[in-house]
PDB file of C-alpha atoms in Angstrom:
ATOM      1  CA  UNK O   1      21.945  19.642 -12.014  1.00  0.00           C
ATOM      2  CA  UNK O   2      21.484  23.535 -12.103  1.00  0.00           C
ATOM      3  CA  UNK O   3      19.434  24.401  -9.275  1.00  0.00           C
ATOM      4  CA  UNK O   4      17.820  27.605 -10.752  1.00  0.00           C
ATOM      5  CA  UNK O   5      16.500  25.179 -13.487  1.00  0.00           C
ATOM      6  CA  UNK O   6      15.312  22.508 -11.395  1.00  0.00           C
ATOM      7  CA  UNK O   7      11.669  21.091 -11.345  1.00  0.00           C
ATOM      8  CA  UNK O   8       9.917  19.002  -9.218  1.00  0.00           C
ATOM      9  CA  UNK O   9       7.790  15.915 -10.910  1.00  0.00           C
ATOM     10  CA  UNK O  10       5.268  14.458  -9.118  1.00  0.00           C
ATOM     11  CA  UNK O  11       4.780  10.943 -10.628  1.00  0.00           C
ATOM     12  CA  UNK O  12       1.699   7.581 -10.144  1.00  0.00           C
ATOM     13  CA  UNK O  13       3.446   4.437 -10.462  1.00  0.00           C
ATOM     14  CA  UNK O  14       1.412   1.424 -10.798  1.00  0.00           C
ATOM     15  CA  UNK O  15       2.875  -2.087 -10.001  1.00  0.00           C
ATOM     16  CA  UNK O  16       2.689  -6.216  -9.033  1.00  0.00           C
ATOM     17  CA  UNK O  17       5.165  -6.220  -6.335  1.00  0.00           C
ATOM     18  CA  UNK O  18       5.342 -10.309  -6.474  1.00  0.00           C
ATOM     19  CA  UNK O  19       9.092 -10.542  -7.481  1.00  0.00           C
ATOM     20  CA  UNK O  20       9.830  -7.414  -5.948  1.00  0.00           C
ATOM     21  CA  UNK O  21      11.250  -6.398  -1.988  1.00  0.00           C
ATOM     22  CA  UNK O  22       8.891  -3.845  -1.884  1.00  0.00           C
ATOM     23  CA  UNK O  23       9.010  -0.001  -2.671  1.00  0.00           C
ATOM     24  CA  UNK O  24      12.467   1.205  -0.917  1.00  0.00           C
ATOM     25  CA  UNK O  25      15.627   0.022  -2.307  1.00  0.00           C
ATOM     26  CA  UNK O  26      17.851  -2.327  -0.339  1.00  0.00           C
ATOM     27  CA  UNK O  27      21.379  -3.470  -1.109  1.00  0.00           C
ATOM     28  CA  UNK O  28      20.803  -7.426  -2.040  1.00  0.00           C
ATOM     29  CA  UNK O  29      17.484  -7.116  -3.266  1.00  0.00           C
ATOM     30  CA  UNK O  30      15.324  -6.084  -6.468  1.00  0.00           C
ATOM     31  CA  UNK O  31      13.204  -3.341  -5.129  1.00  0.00           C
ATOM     32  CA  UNK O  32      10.288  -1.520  -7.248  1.00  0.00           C
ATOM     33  CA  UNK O  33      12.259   2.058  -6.242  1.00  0.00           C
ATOM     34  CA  UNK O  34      15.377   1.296  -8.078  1.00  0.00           C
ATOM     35  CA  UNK O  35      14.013   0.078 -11.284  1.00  0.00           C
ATOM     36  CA  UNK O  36      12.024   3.248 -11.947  1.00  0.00           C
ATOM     37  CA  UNK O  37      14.592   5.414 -10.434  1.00  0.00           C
ATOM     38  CA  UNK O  38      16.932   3.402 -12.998  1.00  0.00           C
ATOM     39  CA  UNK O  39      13.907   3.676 -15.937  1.00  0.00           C
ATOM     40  CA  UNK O  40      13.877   7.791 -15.588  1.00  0.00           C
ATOM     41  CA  UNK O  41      17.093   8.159 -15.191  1.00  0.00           C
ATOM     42  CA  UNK O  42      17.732   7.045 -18.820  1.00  0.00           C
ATOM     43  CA  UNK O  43      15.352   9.250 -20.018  1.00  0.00           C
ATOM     44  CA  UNK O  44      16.951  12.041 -18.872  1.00  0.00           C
ATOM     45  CA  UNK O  45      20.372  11.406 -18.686  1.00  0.00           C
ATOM     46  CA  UNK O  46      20.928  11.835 -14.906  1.00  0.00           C
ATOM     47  CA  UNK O  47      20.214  10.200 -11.708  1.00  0.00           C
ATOM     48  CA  UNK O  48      16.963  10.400 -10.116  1.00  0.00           C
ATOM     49  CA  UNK O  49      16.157   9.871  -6.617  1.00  0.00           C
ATOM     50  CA  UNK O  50      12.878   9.371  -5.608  1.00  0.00           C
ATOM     51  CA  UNK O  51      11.054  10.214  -2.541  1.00  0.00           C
ATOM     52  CA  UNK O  52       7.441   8.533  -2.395  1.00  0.00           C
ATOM     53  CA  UNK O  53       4.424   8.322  -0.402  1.00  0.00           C
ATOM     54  CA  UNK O  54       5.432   5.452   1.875  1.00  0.00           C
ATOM     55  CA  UNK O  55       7.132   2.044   1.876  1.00  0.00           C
ATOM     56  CA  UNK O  56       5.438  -0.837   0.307  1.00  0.00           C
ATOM     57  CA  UNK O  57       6.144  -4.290   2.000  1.00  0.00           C
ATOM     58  CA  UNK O  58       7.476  -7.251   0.214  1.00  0.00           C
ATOM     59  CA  UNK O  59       4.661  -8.729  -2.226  1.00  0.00           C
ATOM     60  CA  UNK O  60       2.720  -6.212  -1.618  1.00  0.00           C
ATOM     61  CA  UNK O  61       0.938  -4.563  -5.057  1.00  0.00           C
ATOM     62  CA  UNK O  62       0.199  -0.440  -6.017  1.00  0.00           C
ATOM     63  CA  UNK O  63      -2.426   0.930  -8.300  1.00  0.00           C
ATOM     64  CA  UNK O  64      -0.616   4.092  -8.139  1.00  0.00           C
ATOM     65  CA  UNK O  65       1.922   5.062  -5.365  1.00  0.00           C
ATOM     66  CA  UNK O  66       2.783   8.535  -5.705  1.00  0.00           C
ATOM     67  CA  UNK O  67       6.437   9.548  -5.981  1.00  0.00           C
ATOM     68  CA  UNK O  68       8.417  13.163  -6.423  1.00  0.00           C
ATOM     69  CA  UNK O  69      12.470  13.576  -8.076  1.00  0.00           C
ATOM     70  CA  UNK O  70      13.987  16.812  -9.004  1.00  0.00           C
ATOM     71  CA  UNK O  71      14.830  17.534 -13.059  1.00  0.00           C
ATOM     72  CA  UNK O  72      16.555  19.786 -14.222  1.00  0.00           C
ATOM     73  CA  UNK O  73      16.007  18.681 -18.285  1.00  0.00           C
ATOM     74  CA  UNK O  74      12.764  19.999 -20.024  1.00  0.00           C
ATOM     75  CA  UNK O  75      10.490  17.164 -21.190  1.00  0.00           C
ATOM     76  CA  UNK O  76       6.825  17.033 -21.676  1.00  0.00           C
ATOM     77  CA  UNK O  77       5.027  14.723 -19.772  1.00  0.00           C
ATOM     78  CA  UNK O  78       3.865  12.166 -21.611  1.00  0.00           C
ATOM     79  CA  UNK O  79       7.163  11.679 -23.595  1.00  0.00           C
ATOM     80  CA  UNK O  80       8.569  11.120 -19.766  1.00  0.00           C
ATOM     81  CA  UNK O  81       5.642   8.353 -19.476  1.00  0.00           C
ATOM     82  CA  UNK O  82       6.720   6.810 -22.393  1.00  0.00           C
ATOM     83  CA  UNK O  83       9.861   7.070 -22.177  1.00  0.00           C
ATOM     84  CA  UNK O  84      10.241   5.346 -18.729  1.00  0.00           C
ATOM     85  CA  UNK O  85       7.761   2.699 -19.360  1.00  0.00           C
ATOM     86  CA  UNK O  86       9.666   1.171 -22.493  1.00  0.00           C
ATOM     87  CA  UNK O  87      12.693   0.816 -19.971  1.00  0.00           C
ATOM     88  CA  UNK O  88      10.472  -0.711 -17.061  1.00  0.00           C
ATOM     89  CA  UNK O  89       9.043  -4.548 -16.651  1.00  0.00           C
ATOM     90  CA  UNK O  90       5.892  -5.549 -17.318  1.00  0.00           C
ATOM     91  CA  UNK O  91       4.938  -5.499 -13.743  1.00  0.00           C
ATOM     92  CA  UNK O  92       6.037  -1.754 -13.348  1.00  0.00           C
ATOM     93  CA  UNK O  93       4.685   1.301 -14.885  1.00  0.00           C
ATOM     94  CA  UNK O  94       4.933   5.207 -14.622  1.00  0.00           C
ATOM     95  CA  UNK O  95       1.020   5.796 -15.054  1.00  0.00           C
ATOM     96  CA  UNK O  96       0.788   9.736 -14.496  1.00  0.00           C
ATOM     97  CA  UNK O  97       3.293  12.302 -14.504  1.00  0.00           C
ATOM     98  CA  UNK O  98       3.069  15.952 -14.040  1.00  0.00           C
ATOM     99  CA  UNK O  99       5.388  19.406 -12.869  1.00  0.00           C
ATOM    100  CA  UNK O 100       4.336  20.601  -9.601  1.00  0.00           C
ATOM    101  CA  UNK O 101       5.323  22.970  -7.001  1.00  0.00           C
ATOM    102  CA  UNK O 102       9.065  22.407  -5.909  1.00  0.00           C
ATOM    103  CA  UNK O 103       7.809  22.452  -2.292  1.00  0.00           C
ATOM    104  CA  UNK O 104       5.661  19.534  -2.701  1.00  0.00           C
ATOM    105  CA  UNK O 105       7.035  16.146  -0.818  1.00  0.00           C
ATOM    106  CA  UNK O 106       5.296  13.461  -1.948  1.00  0.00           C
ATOM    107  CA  UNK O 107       5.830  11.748   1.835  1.00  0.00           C
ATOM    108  CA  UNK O 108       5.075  14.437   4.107  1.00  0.00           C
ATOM    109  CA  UNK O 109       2.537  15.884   2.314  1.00  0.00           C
ATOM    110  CA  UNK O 110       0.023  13.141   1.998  1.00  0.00           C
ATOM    111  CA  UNK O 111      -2.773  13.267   3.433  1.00  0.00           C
ATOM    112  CA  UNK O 112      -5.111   9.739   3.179  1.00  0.00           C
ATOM    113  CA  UNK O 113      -3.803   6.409   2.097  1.00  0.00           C
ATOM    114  CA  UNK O 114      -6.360   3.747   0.846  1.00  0.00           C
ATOM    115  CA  UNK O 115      -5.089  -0.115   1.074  1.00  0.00           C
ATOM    116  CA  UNK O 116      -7.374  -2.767  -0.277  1.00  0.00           C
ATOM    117  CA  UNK O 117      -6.564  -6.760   0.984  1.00  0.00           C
ATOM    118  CA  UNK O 118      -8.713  -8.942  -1.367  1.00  0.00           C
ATOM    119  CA  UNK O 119      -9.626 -12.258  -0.827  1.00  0.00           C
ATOM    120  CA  UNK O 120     -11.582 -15.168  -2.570  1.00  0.00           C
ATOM    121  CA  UNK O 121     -13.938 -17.771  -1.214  1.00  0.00           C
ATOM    122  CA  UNK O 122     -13.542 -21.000  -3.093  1.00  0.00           C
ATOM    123  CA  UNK O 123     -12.751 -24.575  -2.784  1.00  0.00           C
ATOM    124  CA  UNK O 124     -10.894 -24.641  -5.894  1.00  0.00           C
ATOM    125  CA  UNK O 125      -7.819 -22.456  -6.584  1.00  0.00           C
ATOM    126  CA  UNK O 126      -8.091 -19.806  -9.198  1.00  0.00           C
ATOM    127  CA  UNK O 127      -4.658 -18.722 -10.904  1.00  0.00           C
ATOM    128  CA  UNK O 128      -5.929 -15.946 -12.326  1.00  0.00           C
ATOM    129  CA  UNK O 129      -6.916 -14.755  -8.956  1.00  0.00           C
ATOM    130  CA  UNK O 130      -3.733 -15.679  -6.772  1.00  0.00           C
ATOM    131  CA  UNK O 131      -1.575 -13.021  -7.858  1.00  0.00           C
ATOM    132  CA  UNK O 132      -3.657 -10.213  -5.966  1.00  0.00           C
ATOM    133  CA  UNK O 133      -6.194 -12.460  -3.517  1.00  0.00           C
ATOM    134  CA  UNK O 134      -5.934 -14.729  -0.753  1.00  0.00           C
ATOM    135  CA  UNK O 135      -8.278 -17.895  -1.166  1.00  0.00           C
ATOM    136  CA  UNK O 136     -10.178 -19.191   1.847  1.00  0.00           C
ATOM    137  CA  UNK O 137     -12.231 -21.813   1.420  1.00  0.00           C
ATOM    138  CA  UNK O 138     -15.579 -21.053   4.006  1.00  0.00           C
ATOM    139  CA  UNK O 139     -17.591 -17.882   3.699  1.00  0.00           C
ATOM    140  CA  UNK O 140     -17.111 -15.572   6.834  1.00  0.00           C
ATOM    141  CA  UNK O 141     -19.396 -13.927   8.508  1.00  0.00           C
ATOM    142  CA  UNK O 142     -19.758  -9.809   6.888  1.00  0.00           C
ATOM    143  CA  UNK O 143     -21.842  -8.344   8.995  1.00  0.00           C
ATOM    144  CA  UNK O 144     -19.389  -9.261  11.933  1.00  0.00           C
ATOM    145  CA  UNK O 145     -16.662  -8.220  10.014  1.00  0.00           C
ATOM    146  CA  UNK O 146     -18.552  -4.636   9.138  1.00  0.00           C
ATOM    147  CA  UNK O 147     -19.187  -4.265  13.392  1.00  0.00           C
ATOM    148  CA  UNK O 148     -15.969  -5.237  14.217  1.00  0.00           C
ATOM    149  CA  UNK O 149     -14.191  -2.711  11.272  1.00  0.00           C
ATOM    150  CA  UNK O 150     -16.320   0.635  12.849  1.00  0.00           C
ATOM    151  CA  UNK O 151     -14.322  -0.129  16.330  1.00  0.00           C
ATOM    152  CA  UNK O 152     -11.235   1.033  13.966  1.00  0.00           C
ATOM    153  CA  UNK O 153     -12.738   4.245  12.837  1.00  0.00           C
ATOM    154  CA  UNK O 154     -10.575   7.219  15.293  1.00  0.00           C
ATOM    155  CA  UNK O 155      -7.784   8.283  16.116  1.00  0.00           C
ATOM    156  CA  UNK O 156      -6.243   5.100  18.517  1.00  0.00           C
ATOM    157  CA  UNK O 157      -3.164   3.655  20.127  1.00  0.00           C
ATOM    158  CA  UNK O 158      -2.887   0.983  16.959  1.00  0.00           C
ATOM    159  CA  UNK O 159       0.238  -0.812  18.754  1.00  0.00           C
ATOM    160  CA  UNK O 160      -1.596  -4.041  18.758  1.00  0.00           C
ATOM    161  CA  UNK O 161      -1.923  -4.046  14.940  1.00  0.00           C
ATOM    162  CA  UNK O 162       2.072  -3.433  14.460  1.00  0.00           C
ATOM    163  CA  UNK O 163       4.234  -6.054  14.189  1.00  0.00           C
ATOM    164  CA  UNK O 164       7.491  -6.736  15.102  1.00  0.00           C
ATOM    165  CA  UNK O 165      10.409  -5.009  13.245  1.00  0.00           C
ATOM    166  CA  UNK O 166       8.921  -1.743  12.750  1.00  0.00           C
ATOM    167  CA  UNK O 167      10.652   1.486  14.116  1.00  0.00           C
ATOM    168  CA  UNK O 168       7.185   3.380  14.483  1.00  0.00           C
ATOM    169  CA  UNK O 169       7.653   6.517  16.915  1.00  0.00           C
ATOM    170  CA  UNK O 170       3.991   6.683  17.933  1.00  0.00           C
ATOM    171  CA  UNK O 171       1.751   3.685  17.359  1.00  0.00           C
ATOM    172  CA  UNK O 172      -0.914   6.572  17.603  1.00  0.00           C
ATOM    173  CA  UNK O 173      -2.845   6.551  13.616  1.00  0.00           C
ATOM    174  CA  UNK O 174      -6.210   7.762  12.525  1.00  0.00           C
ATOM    175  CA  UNK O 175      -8.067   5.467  10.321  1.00  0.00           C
ATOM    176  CA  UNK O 176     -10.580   7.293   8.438  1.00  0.00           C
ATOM    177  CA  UNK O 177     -12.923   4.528   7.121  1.00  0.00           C
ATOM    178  CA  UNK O 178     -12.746   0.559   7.303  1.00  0.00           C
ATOM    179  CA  UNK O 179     -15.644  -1.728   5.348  1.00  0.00           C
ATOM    180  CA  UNK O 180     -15.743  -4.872   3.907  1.00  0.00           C
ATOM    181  CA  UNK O 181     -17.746  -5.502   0.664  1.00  0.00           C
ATOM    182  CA  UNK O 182     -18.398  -8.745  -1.082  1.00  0.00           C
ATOM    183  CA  UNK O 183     -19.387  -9.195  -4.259  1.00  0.00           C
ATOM    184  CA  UNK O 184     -19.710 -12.729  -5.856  1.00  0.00           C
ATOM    185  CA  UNK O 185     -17.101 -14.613  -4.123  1.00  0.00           C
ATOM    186  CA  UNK O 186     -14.781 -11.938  -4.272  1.00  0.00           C
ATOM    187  CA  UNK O 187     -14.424 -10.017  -0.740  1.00  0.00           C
ATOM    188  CA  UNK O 188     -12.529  -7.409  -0.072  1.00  0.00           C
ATOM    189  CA  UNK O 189     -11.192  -5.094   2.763  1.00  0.00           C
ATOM    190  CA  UNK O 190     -11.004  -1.294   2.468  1.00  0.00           C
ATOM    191  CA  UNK O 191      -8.703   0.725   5.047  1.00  0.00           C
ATOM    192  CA  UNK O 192      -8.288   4.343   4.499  1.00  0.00           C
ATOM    193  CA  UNK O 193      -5.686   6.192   7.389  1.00  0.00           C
ATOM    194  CA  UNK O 194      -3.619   9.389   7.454  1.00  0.00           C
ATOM    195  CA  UNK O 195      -0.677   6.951   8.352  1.00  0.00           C
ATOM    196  CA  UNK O 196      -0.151   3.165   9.001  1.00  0.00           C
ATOM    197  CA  UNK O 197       2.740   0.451  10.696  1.00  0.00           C
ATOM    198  CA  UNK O 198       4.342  -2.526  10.103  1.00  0.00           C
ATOM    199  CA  UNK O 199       1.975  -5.051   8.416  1.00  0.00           C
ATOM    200  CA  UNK O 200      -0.821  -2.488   9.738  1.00  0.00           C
ATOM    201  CA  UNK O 201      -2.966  -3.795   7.448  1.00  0.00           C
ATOM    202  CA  UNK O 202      -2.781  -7.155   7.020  1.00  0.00           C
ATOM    203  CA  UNK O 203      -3.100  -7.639  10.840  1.00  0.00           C
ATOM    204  CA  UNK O 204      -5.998  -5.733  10.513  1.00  0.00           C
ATOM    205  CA  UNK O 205      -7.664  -7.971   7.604  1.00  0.00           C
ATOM    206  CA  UNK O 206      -6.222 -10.966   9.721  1.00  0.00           C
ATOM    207  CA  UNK O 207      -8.520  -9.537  12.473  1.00  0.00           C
ATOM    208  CA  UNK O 208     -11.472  -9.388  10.576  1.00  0.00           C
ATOM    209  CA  UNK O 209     -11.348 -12.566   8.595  1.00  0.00           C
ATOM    210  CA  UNK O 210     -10.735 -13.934  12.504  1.00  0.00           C
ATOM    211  CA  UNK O 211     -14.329 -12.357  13.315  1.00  0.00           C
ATOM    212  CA  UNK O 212     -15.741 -13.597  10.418  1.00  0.00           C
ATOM    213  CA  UNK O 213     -15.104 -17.081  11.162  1.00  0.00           C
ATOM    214  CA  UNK O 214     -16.197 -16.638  15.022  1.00  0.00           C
ATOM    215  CA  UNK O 215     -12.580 -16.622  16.317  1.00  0.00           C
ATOM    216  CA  UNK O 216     -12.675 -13.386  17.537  1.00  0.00           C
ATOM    217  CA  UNK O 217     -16.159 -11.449  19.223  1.00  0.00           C
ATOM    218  CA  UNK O 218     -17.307  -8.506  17.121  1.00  0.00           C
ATOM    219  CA  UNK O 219     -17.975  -6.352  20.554  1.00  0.00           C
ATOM    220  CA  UNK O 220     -14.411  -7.308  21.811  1.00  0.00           C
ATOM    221  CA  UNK O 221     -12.681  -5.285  18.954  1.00  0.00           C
ATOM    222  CA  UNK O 222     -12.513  -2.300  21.364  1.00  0.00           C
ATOM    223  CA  UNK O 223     -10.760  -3.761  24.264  1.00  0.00           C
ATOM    224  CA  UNK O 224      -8.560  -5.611  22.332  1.00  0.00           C
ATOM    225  CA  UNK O 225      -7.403  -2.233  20.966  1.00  0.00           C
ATOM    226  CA  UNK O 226      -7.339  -0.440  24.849  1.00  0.00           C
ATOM    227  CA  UNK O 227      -4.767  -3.675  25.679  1.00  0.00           C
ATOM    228  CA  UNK O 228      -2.215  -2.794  23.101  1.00  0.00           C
ATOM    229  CA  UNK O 229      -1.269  -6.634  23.128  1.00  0.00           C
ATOM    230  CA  UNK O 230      -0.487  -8.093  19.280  1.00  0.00           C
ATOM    231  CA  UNK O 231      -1.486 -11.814  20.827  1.00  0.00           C
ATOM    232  CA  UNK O 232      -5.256 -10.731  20.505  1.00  0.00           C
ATOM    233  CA  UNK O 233      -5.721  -9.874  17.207  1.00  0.00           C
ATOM    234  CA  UNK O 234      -5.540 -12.432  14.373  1.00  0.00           C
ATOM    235  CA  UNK O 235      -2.626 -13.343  11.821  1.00  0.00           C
ATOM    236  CA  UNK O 236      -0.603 -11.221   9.590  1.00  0.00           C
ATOM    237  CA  UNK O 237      -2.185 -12.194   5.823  1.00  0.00           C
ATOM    238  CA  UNK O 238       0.409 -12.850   3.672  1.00  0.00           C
ATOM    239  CA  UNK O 239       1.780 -10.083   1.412  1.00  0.00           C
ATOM    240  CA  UNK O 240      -0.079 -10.939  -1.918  1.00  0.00           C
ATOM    241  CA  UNK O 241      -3.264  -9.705  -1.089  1.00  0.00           C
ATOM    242  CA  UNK O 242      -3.311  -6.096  -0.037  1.00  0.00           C
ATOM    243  CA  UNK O 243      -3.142  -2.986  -2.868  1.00  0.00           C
ATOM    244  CA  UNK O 244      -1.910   0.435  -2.173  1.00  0.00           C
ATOM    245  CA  UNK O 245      -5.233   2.348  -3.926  1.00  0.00           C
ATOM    246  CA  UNK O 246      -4.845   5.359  -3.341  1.00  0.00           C
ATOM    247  CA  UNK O 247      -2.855   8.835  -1.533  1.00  0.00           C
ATOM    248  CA  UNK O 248      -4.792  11.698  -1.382  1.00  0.00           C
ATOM    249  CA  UNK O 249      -3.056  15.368  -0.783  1.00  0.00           C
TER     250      UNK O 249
END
């Protein structure tokens, strides 16, 4: 690649991470990562390494992580989009694409993430549904849930909410905004952060839907963050339900 040609392309990449390990490659698994890395690099004839926002855990969906590579082959845009898209699964797709600055890093430069966990309240399973909600079967409590999500708001010590396996440095985030919104039977749970940990998030929906059904006290959201202990908040949800929305730079 000739460096004095080079440009950076900041790319949105949309996808169902069901069969998928996640984002980041990983030697005996089939990780979202690879197969676009693989996708634009036979569009333009050379490898491409990506570098994106943040990991995505196993099962776990994006409406558009954000992703930069390096190019040094002129090609407009959209013919990129195209191109890429025709090589990708179904589940996977190159949604935006654009030139930027070459000093922009799609990973340090972010600013706000926005995860989504979704859930459904029904008796009956809905296929349609499954892919990207979790069914429960009793109707929690929202206003509990809504008290017990503005204890997250700040800059904390968010070590309870990590779990194991992580290689975090700090355990110190700021989360921006946390609500939960229901509408029919469909509920879900908006987290927007600078950063997040291991399974941040869905021990963080665990904890809610735990306050919801009366497991867990509203009020004793703040303590439980001040102990730092993981055995007081509520389970990891599994994978399927949570959706990388959004990075803002």
């Amino acid at each position: 690649m000739d460096d004095l040609l080079t440009r950076r392309v900041k790319i949105g990449v949309q996808y169902i991470g069901t069969k998928y390990c996640g984002w980041q490659s990983q030697k005996n698994a089939v990780s979202v990562q690879e197969l676009v890395e693989k996708a634009l690099g036979g569009v333009l004839g050379h490898e491409v390494r990506l570098t994106a926002s943040g990991r995505t855990d196993e099962g776990v969906h994006a409406r558009r992580q954000v992703a930069h590579f390096d190019t040094d082959v002129e090609i407009k845009p959209f013919n990129l989009i195209l191109g890429a898209n025709v090589r990708l699964p179904d589940d996977i797709a190159v949604v935006d694409a654009e030139y930027t600055d070459n000093s922009f890093d799609a990973r340090r430069d972010a600013k706000r993430k926005t995860y989504v966990y979704r859930m459904y309240v029904d008796s009956v399973r809905r296929p349609f549904l499954d892919v990207n909600h979790l069914q429960i079967y009793r109707q929690p409590d929202l206003s509990a849930m809504n008290k017990a999500a503005a204890a997250l708001v700040g800059r904390h010590d968010f070590k309870c909410f990590c779990a194991t396996g992580g290689n975090a440095k700090t355990f110190v985030r700021e989360i921006f905004s946390c609500d939960v919104r229901q509408e029919g039977n469909i509920i879900e749970i908006s987290v927007c952060g600078n950063a997040f940990l291991y399974n941040m998030v869905r021990i963080v929906a665990g904890t809610l839907l735990w306050v919801g059904r009366g497991k867990i006290k509203a009020e004793d959201l703040p303590q439980i963050i001040a102990s730092k202990d993981r055995s007081r908040c509520g389970k990891t949800l599994p994978p399927h339900g949570l959706t990388l929305e959004s990075v803002e730079y």
